[in-house]
C-alpha cells in the first residue's frame, strides 16, 4: 500500500510540475528516528522524481538536542528551505519574521478544502496566520499492560488519577516491576502539564492580568503526583533521565505497566508485544471529572530566507499531500490532517480506539500548550527539564518547582500582553 501511495503521488506531480535544473533544497527534520527518516527519504524521492534536476538535502537532528542545534544553525545563517517545525518552536521563529506566510499558497492549493478543522486552526495558531502546515497530531492516551494488571489483581485501566496512583502502587509491589514509565528526561514536560491541568480541573494557564496559574494549589497538587510516584519507587529510579525511546522500551519490555503516550508509540509497541497483552485507554480523570491530555502537533514550515519559495512550497505540498501524508502517518502514528483520512483502515484498527474515545468524550479536553509565547521553546527544552529533574531528586519541593515556573511564565505572558496593546 505504501509504494502504491507514493507511485500515485509521483504520477500526479509529474504531469503538473516543470523541470528545475541543478537546484538543491535544504530540508531539516528534528523529530527523528531511523524509521521516520527512511520514510521521509522515500516521500522526498517522489518529489525529486517529479522534478528533474532538483535534489533535496536532508539534515536530521536528534530530538534531545534539536532545539539548541537548530538555533545554532539559524544563528550561523545556515537556514533550510523547509523545516519540520514543532508546535513549541513556531512562535519563536514566526514572531521573529523567519517563517514564510503560507496563506497565499494554501489559497490556491486544491487540497486545502479537504483539511480538517483542527489542521487549519493549529496551522494558524500564531497571529491567525499559517506559518506552517501540520502533518499530524499527537494526543496522549494510556497504554497499559493487561498481563501485569491481572498479576496485580487489577481488573482494568485506571479511570481516575487516584486509581492510577493506586494501580502503580500495586504493580510496583511485584518484584522487578514498576507501575509507570516516567519520562523524566528530554520531552517530559507534557506529562507534568497534563497532570497539573487534570488535578486543577481546567486548562487555564494564565489569569486575565497575565499571572501564571502554575503556583495555584491545585496545580501544585498535580505536580506532586509525579514527584510522589518517583519518591515512592512506583517508577524506575533511572527514569529521571528517560526520553521517548526509554519509556517505550520500558513498557514493551514489561518493566513498567503504564505509559502515557501518543499514537507514534504504537509502532514499536505493536512490533514487540502481542495485541492480547496490552491496550490503550483514555487518560485518567481528575477530581472534577475531566482529563486534559496534551494535544501536540508538528508542521512543515518554509523559512523566509529560501531562494526557491515556490519550489519549497511544492515540497511541502508533496509531504502533506493525501498520499504523502497517509504514507508518513502510517509510519509515525500521528492522527490525520484530512477529513477523509479518519476513515482510513489505519485508524480503524482497535489500537486507535483509546484516542478516538478521548476525542468523542466531552469531559476530555485536549490540552494545547501556550505556544504563543516566544519563550516557551526555551522553557520546555531547558528550564522545565532541569527543574523537574531537581524535583524528582528531592532538590526542589513541588511548591518551589511550581513557583519557579509561575515566575518565568508570568513575565513571558505579561510581555506578550504588553506587545498586543
Short mmCIF file of C-alpha atoms in Angstrom, two decimals:
data_model
loop_
_atom_site.label_atom_id
_atom_site.label_comp_id
_atom_site.label_asym_id
_atom_site.label_seq_id
_atom_site.Cartn_x
_atom_site.Cartn_y
_atom_site.Cartn_z
CA UNK A 1 0.00 0.00 0.00
CA UNK A 2 2.86 2.38 0.91
CA UNK A 3 4.51 2.00 -2.53
CA UNK A 4 1.19 2.44 -4.32
CA UNK A 5 0.57 5.71 -2.49
CA UNK A 6 4.00 7.01 -3.43
CA UNK A 7 3.62 5.96 -7.08
CA UNK A 8 0.27 7.73 -7.24
CA UNK A 9 1.82 10.89 -5.83
CA UNK A 10 4.67 10.72 -8.35
CA UNK A 11 2.36 10.21 -11.33
CA UNK A 12 0.16 13.15 -10.35
CA UNK A 13 3.02 15.55 -9.71
CA UNK A 14 4.91 14.59 -12.88
CA UNK A 15 2.02 15.89 -15.01
CA UNK A 16 1.93 19.29 -13.33
CA UNK A 17 5.44 20.37 -12.34
CA UNK A 18 8.13 21.90 -14.59
CA UNK A 19 11.75 20.83 -14.71
CA UNK A 20 14.22 22.57 -12.42
CA UNK A 21 17.90 22.40 -13.32
CA UNK A 22 20.59 21.92 -10.69
CA UNK A 23 18.54 23.16 -7.74
CA UNK A 24 19.13 21.97 -4.19
CA UNK A 25 16.56 22.41 -1.44
CA UNK A 26 17.54 22.00 2.19
CA UNK A 27 15.13 20.16 4.49
CA UNK A 28 15.73 19.77 8.23
CA UNK A 29 13.90 17.18 10.33
CA UNK A 30 14.06 17.46 14.11
CA UNK A 31 11.82 14.68 15.48
CA UNK A 32 13.94 11.84 14.26
CA UNK A 33 14.20 8.08 14.31
CA UNK A 34 15.63 5.68 11.73
CA UNK A 35 12.13 4.67 10.59
CA UNK A 36 10.89 8.26 10.26
CA UNK A 37 13.99 9.34 8.36
CA UNK A 38 13.70 6.42 5.93
CA UNK A 39 10.03 7.24 5.30
CA UNK A 40 10.89 10.89 4.76
CA UNK A 41 13.54 9.93 2.21
CA UNK A 42 11.06 7.79 0.28
CA UNK A 43 8.48 10.59 0.09
CA UNK A 44 11.16 13.12 -0.86
CA UNK A 45 12.27 10.82 -3.67
CA UNK A 46 8.80 11.07 -5.22
CA UNK A 47 9.25 14.84 -5.21
CA UNK A 48 12.70 14.59 -6.81
CA UNK A 49 11.45 12.15 -9.44
CA UNK A 50 8.66 14.54 -10.36
CA UNK A 51 11.08 17.50 -10.53
CA UNK A 52 14.09 16.54 -12.66
CA UNK A 53 17.21 18.45 -11.67
CA UNK A 54 16.05 19.08 -8.09
CA UNK A 55 17.80 17.49 -5.14
CA UNK A 56 16.66 17.67 -1.53
CA UNK A 57 19.41 17.68 1.09
CA UNK A 58 18.04 16.25 4.35
CA UNK A 59 19.57 17.13 7.72
CA UNK A 60 18.39 15.01 10.65
CA UNK A 61 18.80 16.42 14.16
CA UNK A 62 18.35 14.19 17.23
CA UNK A 63 15.30 15.43 19.16
CA UNK A 64 17.08 15.61 22.52
CA UNK A 65 19.45 18.31 21.24
CA UNK A 66 17.41 19.60 18.31
CA UNK A 67 16.38 22.95 19.80
CA UNK A 68 19.93 24.02 20.57
CA UNK A 69 21.43 22.58 17.38
CA UNK A 70 18.83 24.16 15.13
CA UNK A 71 19.16 27.55 16.87
CA UNK A 72 22.91 27.37 16.29
CA UNK A 73 22.36 26.61 12.59
CA UNK A 74 19.98 29.53 12.20
CA UNK A 75 22.24 31.98 14.06
CA UNK A 76 25.08 30.95 11.72
CA UNK A 77 22.91 31.67 8.68
CA UNK A 78 22.56 28.01 7.77
CA UNK A 79 18.79 28.10 7.31
CA UNK A 80 16.86 25.38 5.46
CA UNK A 81 14.20 25.92 2.84
CA UNK A 82 11.79 23.61 4.67
CA UNK A 83 11.91 22.55 8.31
CA UNK A 84 9.93 20.17 10.49
CA UNK A 85 8.58 22.74 12.95
CA UNK A 86 7.45 21.51 16.40
CA UNK A 87 4.48 23.30 17.94
CA UNK A 88 6.61 24.65 20.82
CA UNK A 89 9.07 26.39 18.48
CA UNK A 90 6.77 28.06 16.00
CA UNK A 91 6.12 31.28 17.94
CA UNK A 92 9.83 31.92 18.39
CA UNK A 93 10.59 31.69 14.69
CA UNK A 94 7.34 33.10 13.29
CA UNK A 95 7.27 36.16 15.52
CA UNK A 96 10.85 36.97 14.57
CA UNK A 97 10.00 37.05 10.86
CA UNK A 98 11.86 33.86 9.99
CA UNK A 99 8.95 31.79 8.64
CA UNK A 100 7.13 32.39 5.38
CA UNK A 101 3.40 33.09 5.41
CA UNK A 102 1.80 30.09 3.67
CA UNK A 103 -1.65 31.64 3.28
CA UNK A 104 -1.14 32.60 -0.41
CA UNK A 105 -0.14 29.03 -1.20
CA UNK A 106 -3.00 27.48 0.78
CA UNK A 107 -5.47 29.75 -1.01
CA UNK A 108 -4.50 28.14 -4.35
CA UNK A 109 -3.88 24.57 -3.18
CA UNK A 110 -6.51 22.06 -4.26
CA UNK A 111 -6.21 20.06 -1.01
CA UNK A 112 -6.83 22.94 1.41
CA UNK A 113 -10.60 22.36 1.34
CA UNK A 114 -10.11 18.76 2.45
CA UNK A 115 -8.07 19.55 5.58
CA UNK A 116 -9.89 19.04 8.85
CA UNK A 117 -10.75 21.99 11.07
CA UNK A 118 -8.05 21.23 13.64
CA UNK A 119 -5.33 21.32 10.98
CA UNK A 120 -6.20 24.83 9.87
CA UNK A 121 -6.76 26.00 13.45
CA UNK A 122 -3.34 24.81 14.63
CA UNK A 123 -1.61 25.90 11.43
CA UNK A 124 -2.90 29.43 12.12
CA UNK A 125 -2.20 29.38 15.86
CA UNK A 126 0.24 32.32 15.67
CA UNK A 127 -1.40 35.62 14.65
CA UNK A 128 -4.12 33.68 12.79
CA UNK A 129 -1.58 33.15 10.01
CA UNK A 130 -0.39 29.84 8.57
CA UNK A 131 3.34 29.78 9.31
CA UNK A 132 3.31 26.02 8.95
CA UNK A 133 1.14 23.21 7.63
CA UNK A 134 0.66 20.49 10.28
CA UNK A 135 1.30 16.92 9.20
CA UNK A 136 -0.41 15.24 12.13
CA UNK A 137 -1.47 15.40 15.75
CA UNK A 138 -0.21 13.71 18.88
CA UNK A 139 -2.80 13.14 21.60
CA UNK A 140 -1.86 11.39 24.84
CA UNK A 141 -3.66 8.24 25.97
CA UNK A 142 -2.80 5.49 28.48
CA UNK A 143 -1.13 2.27 27.35
CA UNK A 144 -1.48 -0.48 29.95
CA UNK A 145 -0.06 -3.99 30.23
CA UNK A 146 -3.01 -6.35 30.70
CA UNK A 147 -0.84 -9.22 31.93
CA UNK A 148 0.78 -7.14 34.68
CA UNK A 149 -2.59 -5.67 35.65
CA UNK A 150 -4.02 -9.17 36.01
CA UNK A 151 -0.97 -10.29 38.01
CA UNK A 152 -1.52 -7.37 40.39
CA UNK A 153 -5.22 -8.19 40.74
CA UNK A 154 -6.44 -5.13 38.82
CA UNK A 155 -9.48 -5.54 36.56
CA UNK A 156 -8.92 -2.75 34.04
CA UNK A 157 -7.22 0.58 33.30
CA UNK A 158 -7.46 3.44 35.83
CA UNK A 159 -10.34 5.81 35.27
CA UNK A 160 -9.21 8.42 37.81
CA UNK A 161 -5.88 9.82 38.95
CA UNK A 162 -6.41 8.24 42.37
CA UNK A 163 -6.86 4.83 40.71
CA UNK A 164 -3.77 5.50 38.57
CA UNK A 165 -1.63 6.06 41.68
CA UNK A 166 -3.14 3.07 43.49
CA UNK A 167 -2.61 0.81 40.47
CA UNK A 168 1.01 1.98 40.20
CA UNK A 169 1.48 1.08 43.87
CA UNK A 170 0.03 -2.42 43.46
CA UNK A 171 2.07 -3.22 40.37
CA UNK A 172 5.27 -1.90 41.94
CA UNK A 173 4.83 -4.48 44.69
CA UNK A 174 5.67 -7.15 42.08
CA UNK A 175 9.44 -7.77 42.25
CA UNK A 176 11.28 -6.03 39.42
CA UNK A 177 8.16 -4.28 38.13
CA UNK A 178 7.00 -0.67 38.26
CA UNK A 179 3.65 0.97 37.79
CA UNK A 180 4.51 3.72 35.35
CA UNK A 181 7.08 4.60 32.69
CA UNK A 182 8.01 8.17 33.63
CA UNK A 183 9.66 10.47 31.10
CA UNK A 184 11.98 12.43 33.35
CA UNK A 185 14.41 13.40 30.58
CA UNK A 186 14.01 15.49 27.39
CA UNK A 187 10.42 15.95 26.21
CA UNK A 188 8.90 15.11 29.58
CA UNK A 189 7.08 18.40 30.22
CA UNK A 190 3.80 17.25 28.63
CA UNK A 191 3.18 14.72 31.39
CA UNK A 192 3.62 17.31 34.14
CA UNK A 193 1.38 19.87 32.45
CA UNK A 194 -1.26 17.25 31.73
CA UNK A 195 -1.35 16.12 35.36
CA UNK A 196 -1.38 19.70 36.66
CA UNK A 197 -4.36 20.67 34.49
CA UNK A 198 -6.22 17.44 35.27
CA UNK A 199 -5.91 17.97 39.02
CA UNK A 200 -6.81 21.66 38.64
CA UNK A 201 -9.85 20.74 36.53
CA UNK A 202 -9.15 23.36 33.87
CA UNK A 203 -6.70 24.32 31.16
CA UNK A 204 -6.32 27.97 32.14
CA UNK A 205 -2.62 28.77 32.12
CA UNK A 206 -2.95 32.47 32.95
CA UNK A 207 -5.20 34.88 34.80
CA UNK A 208 -6.52 37.92 32.91
CA UNK A 209 -3.65 40.12 34.13
CA UNK A 210 -1.07 37.64 32.82
CA UNK A 211 -0.25 35.95 36.13
CA UNK A 212 0.51 32.25 35.71
CA UNK A 213 -1.73 29.73 37.46
CA UNK A 214 1.17 27.29 37.94
CA UNK A 215 1.65 28.16 41.59
CA UNK A 216 -2.03 27.66 42.46
CA UNK A 217 -2.61 24.84 44.99
CA UNK A 218 -4.46 22.59 42.52
CA UNK A 219 -1.61 22.77 40.01
CA UNK A 220 0.90 22.07 42.76
CA UNK A 221 -1.13 19.02 43.71
CA UNK A 222 -0.87 17.76 40.14
CA UNK A 223 2.90 18.22 40.04
CA UNK A 224 3.13 16.44 43.40
CA UNK A 225 1.61 13.30 41.84
CA UNK A 226 4.71 12.81 39.69
CA UNK A 227 7.12 13.69 42.50
CA UNK A 228 5.42 11.18 44.80
CA UNK A 229 5.47 8.44 42.13
CA UNK A 230 9.24 8.79 41.95
CA UNK A 231 9.76 9.16 45.69
CA UNK A 232 7.69 6.04 46.39
CA UNK A 233 9.56 3.98 43.75
CA UNK A 234 6.47 3.42 41.65
CA UNK A 235 8.67 4.29 38.65
CA UNK A 236 12.22 3.13 37.83
CA UNK A 237 14.90 5.25 39.51
CA UNK A 238 16.76 5.81 36.25
CA UNK A 239 13.58 7.15 34.64
CA UNK A 240 14.70 10.58 35.84
CA UNK A 241 16.73 10.61 32.60
CA UNK A 242 14.37 8.67 30.32
CA UNK A 243 13.31 10.05 26.95
CA UNK A 244 10.87 8.68 24.38
CA UNK A 245 12.84 5.58 23.42
CA UNK A 246 13.44 4.58 27.05
CA UNK A 247 9.83 4.89 28.18
CA UNK A 248 8.54 2.94 25.19
CA UNK A 249 11.16 0.25 25.73
CA UNK A 250 10.29 0.17 29.42
CA UNK A 251 6.69 -0.54 28.51
CA UNK A 252 7.08 -3.21 25.84
CA UNK A 253 9.80 -4.97 27.83
CA UNK A 254 7.36 -5.34 30.75
CA UNK A 255 9.45 -3.25 33.14
CA UNK A 256 6.55 -0.89 33.82
CA UNK A 257 2.84 -1.40 33.30
CA UNK A 258 1.56 2.03 32.25
CA UNK A 259 2.72 4.53 29.68
CA UNK A 260 1.04 7.74 28.59
CA UNK A 261 1.97 8.38 25.00
CA UNK A 262 0.87 9.46 21.57
CA UNK A 263 -0.07 7.08 18.75
CA UNK A 264 3.50 7.12 17.45
CA UNK A 265 4.45 4.77 20.30
CA UNK A 266 2.12 2.17 18.76
CA UNK A 267 4.65 1.33 16.08
CA UNK A 268 7.25 -0.04 18.48
CA UNK A 269 4.74 -1.45 20.98
CA UNK A 270 2.77 -3.36 18.34
CA UNK A 271 6.01 -4.73 16.92
CA UNK A 272 7.23 -6.03 20.29
CA UNK A 273 4.03 -7.08 22.08
CA UNK A 274 1.07 -9.28 21.28
CA UNK A 275 -2.16 -7.30 20.89
CA UNK A 276 -3.61 -9.56 23.58
CA UNK A 277 -1.12 -8.27 26.15
CA UNK A 278 -1.76 -4.52 26.04
CA UNK A 279 -4.45 -1.99 25.33
CA UNK A 280 -4.88 1.78 25.14
CA UNK A 281 -7.41 3.66 27.25
CA UNK A 282 -8.35 7.33 27.79
CA UNK A 283 -6.26 9.26 30.29
CA UNK A 284 -7.48 9.13 33.93
CA UNK A 285 -9.74 11.94 35.05
CA UNK A 286 -9.17 14.31 37.95
CA UNK A 287 -11.34 15.35 40.92
CA UNK A 288 -13.50 17.50 38.65
CA UNK A 289 -14.35 14.57 36.37
CA UNK A 290 -12.23 15.81 33.46
CA UNK A 291 -8.89 14.96 31.93
CA UNK A 292 -6.61 17.15 29.85
CA UNK A 293 -4.39 15.01 27.63
CA UNK A 294 -1.90 17.12 25.74
CA UNK A 295 -2.52 17.70 22.06
CA UNK A 296 0.69 18.32 20.17
CA UNK A 297 1.44 18.73 16.51
CA UNK A 298 4.31 19.36 14.16
CA UNK A 299 4.28 21.18 10.84
CA UNK A 300 6.26 21.63 7.68
CA UNK A 301 7.33 25.28 7.56
CA UNK A 302 9.20 27.34 5.00
CA UNK A 303 12.00 29.69 6.02
CA UNK A 304 11.58 33.21 4.66
CA UNK A 305 15.22 33.18 3.55
CA UNK A 306 14.54 30.45 0.98
CA UNK A 307 15.66 31.42 -2.51
CA UNK A 308 13.26 28.91 -4.06
CA UNK A 309 9.96 29.59 -2.31
CA UNK A 310 7.62 28.18 -4.95
CA UNK A 311 9.66 25.00 -5.14
CA UNK A 312 9.86 24.81 -1.34
CA UNK A 313 6.05 25.02 -1.22
CA UNK A 314 5.80 22.20 -3.76
CA UNK A 315 7.96 20.09 -1.45
CA UNK A 316 5.65 20.87 1.49
CA UNK A 317 2.65 20.10 -0.72
CA UNK A 318 4.17 16.73 -1.59
CA UNK A 319 4.89 15.88 2.04
CA UNK A 320 1.38 16.90 3.08
CA UNK A 321 -0.50 15.63 0.03
CA UNK A 322 -3.15 12.98 0.83
CA UNK A 323 -0.81 10.26 -0.49
CA UNK A 324 2.33 11.55 1.20
CA UNK A 325 0.59 12.31 4.47
CA UNK A 326 -1.00 8.87 4.82
CA UNK A 327 2.33 7.25 3.96
CA UNK A 328 4.01 9.41 6.62
CA UNK A 329 1.38 8.85 9.30
CA UNK A 330 1.35 5.12 8.62
CA UNK A 331 4.95 5.11 9.81
CA UNK A 332 4.71 7.80 12.53
CA UNK A 333 1.28 7.03 14.00
CA UNK A 334 0.15 10.67 14.03
CA UNK A 335 -3.56 11.41 13.88
CA UNK A 336 -4.72 12.65 10.46
CA UNK A 337 -4.93 16.14 8.96
CA UNK A 338 -7.52 15.24 6.30
CA UNK A 339 -11.24 14.75 6.92
CA UNK A 340 -11.42 11.62 4.79
CA UNK A 341 -8.29 10.06 6.34
CA UNK A 342 -10.10 9.49 9.62
CA UNK A 343 -11.95 6.67 7.85
CA UNK A 344 -8.73 5.12 6.54
CA UNK A 345 -8.19 1.47 7.58
CA UNK A 346 -5.10 2.61 9.52
CA UNK A 347 -7.27 4.44 12.07
CA UNK A 348 -9.99 1.78 12.14
CA UNK A 349 -7.65 -0.59 13.97
CA UNK A 350 -8.69 -1.40 17.57
CA UNK A 351 -5.39 0.01 18.82
CA UNK A 352 -6.55 3.56 17.96
CA UNK A 353 -9.82 3.22 19.90
CA UNK A 354 -8.43 4.85 23.06
CA UNK A 355 -7.58 8.07 21.24
CA UNK A 356 -10.85 8.32 19.34
CA UNK A 357 -12.74 7.59 22.60
CA UNK A 358 -10.98 10.61 24.07
CA UNK A 359 -11.90 12.81 21.13
CA UNK A 360 -15.57 11.82 21.50
CA UNK A 361 -15.72 12.35 25.28
CA UNK A 362 -16.91 15.87 26.24
CA UNK A 363 -15.10 15.51 29.58
CA UNK A 364 -11.76 15.03 27.83
CA UNK A 365 -10.32 18.39 26.85
CA UNK A 366 -7.23 18.27 24.60
CA UNK A 367 -4.61 20.49 26.23
CA UNK A 368 -2.78 22.85 23.89
CA UNK A 369 0.28 24.45 25.45
CA UNK A 370 0.72 28.27 25.38
CA UNK A 371 2.74 28.10 22.18
CA UNK A 372 2.03 31.77 21.53
CA UNK A 373 4.90 32.61 23.90
CA UNK A 374 8.27 33.04 22.22
CA UNK A 375 9.86 31.92 25.49
CA UNK A 376 8.01 28.60 25.53
CA UNK A 377 10.60 26.74 23.44
CA UNK A 378 13.39 27.58 25.90
CA UNK A 379 11.14 26.87 28.87
CA UNK A 380 10.25 23.44 27.51
CA UNK A 381 13.72 22.36 26.40
CA UNK A 382 15.81 23.80 29.23
CA UNK A 383 14.07 25.24 32.29
CA UNK A 384 11.40 22.54 32.65
CA UNK A 385 13.88 19.71 32.10
CA UNK A 386 16.29 20.96 34.75
CA UNK A 387 13.68 21.83 37.38
CA UNK A 388 11.56 18.67 37.03
CA UNK A 389 14.67 16.54 37.46
CA UNK A 390 15.57 18.55 40.54
CA UNK A 391 12.08 17.99 41.93
CA UNK A 392 12.25 14.23 41.31
CA UNK A 393 15.60 14.06 43.09
CA UNK A 394 14.28 15.99 46.09
CA UNK A 395 16.25 19.15 45.38
CA UNK A 396 13.08 21.20 44.87
CA UNK A 397 9.70 20.81 46.54
CA UNK A 398 6.62 20.76 44.27
CA UNK A 399 5.80 24.24 45.61
CA UNK A 400 9.24 25.54 44.67
CA UNK A 401 9.00 23.92 41.24
CA UNK A 402 5.60 25.50 40.61
CA UNK A 403 6.82 28.84 41.90
CA UNK A 404 9.78 28.96 39.53
CA UNK A 405 7.56 28.06 36.59
CA UNK A 406 4.98 30.66 37.57
CA UNK A 407 7.59 33.43 37.85
CA UNK A 408 9.06 32.69 34.42
CA UNK A 409 5.74 32.26 32.62
CA UNK A 410 4.15 35.31 34.26
CA UNK A 411 6.95 37.52 32.91
CA UNK A 412 6.58 35.97 29.47
CA UNK A 413 2.79 36.36 29.36
CA UNK A 414 2.83 39.94 30.62
CA UNK A 415 5.42 40.85 27.99
CA UNK A 416 3.20 39.19 25.37
CA UNK A 417 0.12 41.13 26.54
CA UNK A 418 2.09 44.39 26.53
CA UNK A 419 3.06 43.84 22.88
CA UNK A 420 -0.60 43.28 21.99
CA UNK A 421 -1.72 46.66 23.33
#
